[in-house]
mmCIF file of C-alpha atoms in Angstrom:
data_model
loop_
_atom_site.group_PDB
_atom_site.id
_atom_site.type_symbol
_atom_site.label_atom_id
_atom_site.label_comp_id
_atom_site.label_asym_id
_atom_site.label_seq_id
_atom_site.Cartn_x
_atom_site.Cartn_y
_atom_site.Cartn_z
ATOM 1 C CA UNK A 1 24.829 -41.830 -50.040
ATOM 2 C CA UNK A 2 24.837 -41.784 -46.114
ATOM 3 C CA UNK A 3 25.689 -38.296 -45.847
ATOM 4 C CA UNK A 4 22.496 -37.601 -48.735
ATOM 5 C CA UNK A 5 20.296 -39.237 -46.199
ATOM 6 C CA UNK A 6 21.557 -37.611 -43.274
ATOM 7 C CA UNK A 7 21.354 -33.969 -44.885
ATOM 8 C CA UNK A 8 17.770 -35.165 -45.737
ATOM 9 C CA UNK A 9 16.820 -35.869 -42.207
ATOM 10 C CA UNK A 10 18.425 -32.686 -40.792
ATOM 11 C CA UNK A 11 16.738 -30.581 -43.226
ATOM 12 C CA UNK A 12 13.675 -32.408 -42.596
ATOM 13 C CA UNK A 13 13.990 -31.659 -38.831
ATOM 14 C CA UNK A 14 14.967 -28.072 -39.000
ATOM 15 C CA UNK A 15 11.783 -27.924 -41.420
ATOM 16 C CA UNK A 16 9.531 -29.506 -38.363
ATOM 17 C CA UNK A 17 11.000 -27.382 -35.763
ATOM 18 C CA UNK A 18 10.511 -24.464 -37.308
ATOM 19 C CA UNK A 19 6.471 -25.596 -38.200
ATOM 20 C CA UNK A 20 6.243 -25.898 -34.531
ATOM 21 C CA UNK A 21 7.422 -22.476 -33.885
ATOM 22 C CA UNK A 22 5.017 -20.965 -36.582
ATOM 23 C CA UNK A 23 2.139 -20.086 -34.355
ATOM 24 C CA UNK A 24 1.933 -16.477 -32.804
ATOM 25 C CA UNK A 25 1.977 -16.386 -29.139
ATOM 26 C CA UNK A 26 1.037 -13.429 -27.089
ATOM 27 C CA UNK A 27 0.844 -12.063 -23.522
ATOM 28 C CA UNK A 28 -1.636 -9.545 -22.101
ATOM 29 C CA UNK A 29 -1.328 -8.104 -18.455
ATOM 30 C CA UNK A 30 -4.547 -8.454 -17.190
ATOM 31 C CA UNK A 31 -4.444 -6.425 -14.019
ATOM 32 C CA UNK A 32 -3.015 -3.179 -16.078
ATOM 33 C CA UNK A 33 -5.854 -3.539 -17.956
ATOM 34 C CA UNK A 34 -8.667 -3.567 -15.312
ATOM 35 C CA UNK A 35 -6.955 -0.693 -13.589
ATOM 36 C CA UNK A 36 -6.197 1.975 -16.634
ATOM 37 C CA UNK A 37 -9.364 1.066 -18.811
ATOM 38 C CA UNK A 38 -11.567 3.828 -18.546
ATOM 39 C CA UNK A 39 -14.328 1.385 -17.839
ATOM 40 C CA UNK A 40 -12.389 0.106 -14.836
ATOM 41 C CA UNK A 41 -11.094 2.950 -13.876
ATOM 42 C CA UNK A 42 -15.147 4.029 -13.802
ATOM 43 C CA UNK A 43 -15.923 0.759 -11.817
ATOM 44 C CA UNK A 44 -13.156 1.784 -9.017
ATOM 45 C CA UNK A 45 -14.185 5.115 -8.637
ATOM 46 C CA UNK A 46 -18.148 3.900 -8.343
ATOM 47 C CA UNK A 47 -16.983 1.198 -5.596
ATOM 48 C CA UNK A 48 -15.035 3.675 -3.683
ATOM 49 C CA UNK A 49 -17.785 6.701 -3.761
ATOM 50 C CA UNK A 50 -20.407 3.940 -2.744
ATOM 51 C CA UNK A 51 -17.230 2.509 0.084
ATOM 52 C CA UNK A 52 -17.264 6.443 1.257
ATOM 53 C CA UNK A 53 -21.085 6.922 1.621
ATOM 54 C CA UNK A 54 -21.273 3.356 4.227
ATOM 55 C CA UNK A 55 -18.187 4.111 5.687
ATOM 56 C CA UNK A 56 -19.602 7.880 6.607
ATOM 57 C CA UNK A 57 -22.589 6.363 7.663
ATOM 58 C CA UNK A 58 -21.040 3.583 9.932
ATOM 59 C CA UNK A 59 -18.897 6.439 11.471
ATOM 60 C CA UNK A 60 -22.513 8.442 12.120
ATOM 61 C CA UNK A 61 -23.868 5.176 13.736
ATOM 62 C CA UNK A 62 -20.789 4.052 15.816
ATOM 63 C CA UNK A 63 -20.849 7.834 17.306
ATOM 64 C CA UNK A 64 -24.102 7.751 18.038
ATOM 65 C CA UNK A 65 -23.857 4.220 19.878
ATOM 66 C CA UNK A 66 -20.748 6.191 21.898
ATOM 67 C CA UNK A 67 -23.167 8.945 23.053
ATOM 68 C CA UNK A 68 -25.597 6.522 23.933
ATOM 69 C CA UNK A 69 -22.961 4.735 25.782
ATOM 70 C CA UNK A 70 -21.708 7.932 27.441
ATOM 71 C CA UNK A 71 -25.562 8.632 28.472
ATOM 72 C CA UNK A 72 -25.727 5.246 30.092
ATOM 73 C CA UNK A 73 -22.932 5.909 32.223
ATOM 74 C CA UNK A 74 -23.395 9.248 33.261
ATOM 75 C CA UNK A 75 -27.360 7.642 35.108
ATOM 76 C CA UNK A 76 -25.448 4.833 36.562
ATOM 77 C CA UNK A 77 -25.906 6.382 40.082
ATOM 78 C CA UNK A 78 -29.354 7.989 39.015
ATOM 79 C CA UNK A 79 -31.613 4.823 37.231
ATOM 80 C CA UNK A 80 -32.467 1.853 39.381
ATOM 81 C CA UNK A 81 -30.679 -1.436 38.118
ATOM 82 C CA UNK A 82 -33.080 -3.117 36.382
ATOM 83 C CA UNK A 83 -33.613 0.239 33.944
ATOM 84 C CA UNK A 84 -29.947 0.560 33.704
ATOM 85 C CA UNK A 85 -29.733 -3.208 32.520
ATOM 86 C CA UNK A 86 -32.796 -2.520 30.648
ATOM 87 C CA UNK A 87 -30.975 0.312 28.737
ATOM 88 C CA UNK A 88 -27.340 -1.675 28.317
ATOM 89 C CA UNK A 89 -29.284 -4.767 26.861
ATOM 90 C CA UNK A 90 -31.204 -2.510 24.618
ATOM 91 C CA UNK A 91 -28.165 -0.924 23.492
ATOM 92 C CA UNK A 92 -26.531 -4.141 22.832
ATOM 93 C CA UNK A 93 -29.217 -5.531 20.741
ATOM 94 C CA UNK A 94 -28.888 -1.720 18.482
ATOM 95 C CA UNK A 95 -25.152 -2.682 18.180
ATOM 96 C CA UNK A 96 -25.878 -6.249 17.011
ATOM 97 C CA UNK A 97 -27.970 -5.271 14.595
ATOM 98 C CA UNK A 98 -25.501 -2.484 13.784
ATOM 99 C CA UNK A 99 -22.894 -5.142 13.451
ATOM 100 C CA UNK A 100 -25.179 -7.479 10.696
ATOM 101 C CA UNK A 101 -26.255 -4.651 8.659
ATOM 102 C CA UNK A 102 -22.636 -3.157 8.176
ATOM 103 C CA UNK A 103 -21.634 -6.734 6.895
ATOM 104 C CA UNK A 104 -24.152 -7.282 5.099
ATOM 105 C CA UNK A 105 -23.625 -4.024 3.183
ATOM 106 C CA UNK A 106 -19.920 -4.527 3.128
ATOM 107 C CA UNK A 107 -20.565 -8.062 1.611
ATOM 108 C CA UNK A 108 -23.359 -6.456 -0.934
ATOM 109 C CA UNK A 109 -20.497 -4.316 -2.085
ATOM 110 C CA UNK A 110 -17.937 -6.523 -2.620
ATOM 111 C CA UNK A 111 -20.410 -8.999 -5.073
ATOM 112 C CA UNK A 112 -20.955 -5.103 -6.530
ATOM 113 C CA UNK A 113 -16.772 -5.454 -7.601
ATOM 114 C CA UNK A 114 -17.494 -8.610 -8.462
ATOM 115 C CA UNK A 115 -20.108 -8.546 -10.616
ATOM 116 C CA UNK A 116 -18.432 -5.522 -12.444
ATOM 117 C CA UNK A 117 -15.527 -6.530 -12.552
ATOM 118 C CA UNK A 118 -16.636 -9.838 -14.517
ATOM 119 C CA UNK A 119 -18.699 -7.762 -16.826
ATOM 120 C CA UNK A 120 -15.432 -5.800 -18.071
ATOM 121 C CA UNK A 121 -13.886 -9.264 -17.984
ATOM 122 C CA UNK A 122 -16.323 -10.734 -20.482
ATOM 123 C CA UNK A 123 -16.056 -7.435 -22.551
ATOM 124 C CA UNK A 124 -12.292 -7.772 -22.343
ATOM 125 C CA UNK A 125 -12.464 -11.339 -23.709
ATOM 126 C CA UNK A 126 -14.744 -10.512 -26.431
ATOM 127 C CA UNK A 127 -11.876 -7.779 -27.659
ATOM 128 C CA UNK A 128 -9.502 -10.083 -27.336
ATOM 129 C CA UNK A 129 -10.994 -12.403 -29.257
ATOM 130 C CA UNK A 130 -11.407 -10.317 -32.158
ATOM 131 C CA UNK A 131 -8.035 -9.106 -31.779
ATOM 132 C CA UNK A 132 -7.025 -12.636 -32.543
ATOM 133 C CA UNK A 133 -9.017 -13.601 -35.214
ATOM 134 C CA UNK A 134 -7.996 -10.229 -36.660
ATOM 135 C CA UNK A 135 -4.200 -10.277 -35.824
ATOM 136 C CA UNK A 136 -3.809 -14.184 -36.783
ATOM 137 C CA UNK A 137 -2.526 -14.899 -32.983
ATOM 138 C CA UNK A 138 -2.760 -18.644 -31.582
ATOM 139 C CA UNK A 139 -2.570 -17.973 -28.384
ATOM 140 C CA UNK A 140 -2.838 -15.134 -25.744
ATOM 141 C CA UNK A 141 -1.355 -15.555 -22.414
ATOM 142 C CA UNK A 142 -1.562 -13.845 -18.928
ATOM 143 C CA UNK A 143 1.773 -11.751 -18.211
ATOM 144 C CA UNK A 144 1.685 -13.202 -14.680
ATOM 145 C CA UNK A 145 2.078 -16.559 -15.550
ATOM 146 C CA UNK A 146 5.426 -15.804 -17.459
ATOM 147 C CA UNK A 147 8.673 -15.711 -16.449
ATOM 148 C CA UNK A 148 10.423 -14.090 -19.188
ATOM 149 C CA UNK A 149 8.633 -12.792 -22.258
ATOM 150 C CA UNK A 150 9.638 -10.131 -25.223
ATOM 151 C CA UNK A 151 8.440 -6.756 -24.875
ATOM 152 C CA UNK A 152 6.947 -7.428 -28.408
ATOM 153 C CA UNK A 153 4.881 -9.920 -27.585
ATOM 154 C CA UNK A 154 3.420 -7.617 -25.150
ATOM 155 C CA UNK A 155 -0.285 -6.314 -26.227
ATOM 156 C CA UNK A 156 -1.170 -4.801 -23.060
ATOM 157 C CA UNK A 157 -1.651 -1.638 -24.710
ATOM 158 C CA UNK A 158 -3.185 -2.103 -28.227
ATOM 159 C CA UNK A 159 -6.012 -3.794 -25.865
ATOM 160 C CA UNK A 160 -6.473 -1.077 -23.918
ATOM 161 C CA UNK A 161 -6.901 1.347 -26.150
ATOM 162 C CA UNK A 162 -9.569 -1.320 -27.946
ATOM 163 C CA UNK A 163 -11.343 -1.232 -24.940
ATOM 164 C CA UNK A 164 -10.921 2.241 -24.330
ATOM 165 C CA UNK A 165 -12.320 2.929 -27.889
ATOM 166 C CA UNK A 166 -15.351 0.492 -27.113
ATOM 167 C CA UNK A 167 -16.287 1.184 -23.628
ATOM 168 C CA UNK A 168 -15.994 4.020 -21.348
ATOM 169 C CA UNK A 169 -18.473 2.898 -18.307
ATOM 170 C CA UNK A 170 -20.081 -0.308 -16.648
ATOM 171 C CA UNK A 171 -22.994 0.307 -14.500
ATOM 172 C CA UNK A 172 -22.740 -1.179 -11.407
ATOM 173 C CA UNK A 173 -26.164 -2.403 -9.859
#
């Protein structure tokens, strides 16, 4: 009779254990996915075309402050002191303002990659979601929180090619 009951209880808590191990659990690099999409890899090739045109233009404006600079010098001997400090101020106020407008634009840019990259966030939840729902999956987890993980739990790519499939672009404004 004790070893009945104890049979019963074993099999009842191999039958619990294995209830809590039911539920599908998956893992997702997130960073893969934002870099090989097509849409992000059309978000980092916007952000670095727009990166190129300020960074040629802050080039253009930093040489011209340098010839400025250079024209300064070479009327040291020939303006009076009060023009030359006249000129040097002057110059100094261009560069401030030089100095403001290239952050601002640099920090205009990077809420750009923000923005963007949030939008292919949202879109990337949405597919995920309906990969779940689909897929009867419980739970979805980033691969960089993991330590160890089997590769067949991995949906990295079956994402990506949903999201390929979906979206190809994101504007960025």
């Amino acid at each position: 009779m004790l070893k009945l009951r104890l049979f019963f209880i074993i099999i009842f808590l191999l039958f619990q254990s294995n209830l809590a191990f039911s539920e599908t659990i998956r893992y997702i690099n997130i960073n893969h996915i934002m870099n090989k999409s097509k849409a992000g890899i059309d978000i980092i090739q916007q952000l670095n075309k727009e990166n190129k045109i300020l960074l040629e233009s802050f080039k253009n404006q930093e040489d011209e402050f340098k010839k400025l600079e250079k024209t300064i010098i070479n009327q040291k001997n020939i303006l009076e002191k009060s023009e030359l400090e006249k000129k040097v101020g002057s110059l100094r106020k261009e560069i401030k303002l030089y100095n403001k407008d290239k952050i601002f634009k640099l920090k205009t840019l990077e809420q750009k990659k923000t923005v963007a990259q949030s939008q292919l966030i949202d879109f990337i939840n949405t597919i995920m979601i309906d990969y779940m729902d689909k897929n009867s999956i419980s739970l979805i987890l980033k691969k960089e929180t993991l330590f160890v993980g089997k590769k067949e739990l991995d949906i990295t790519n079956k994402i990506l090619l949903a999201i390929d499939n979906k979206i190809k672009k994101i504007d960025i404004k």
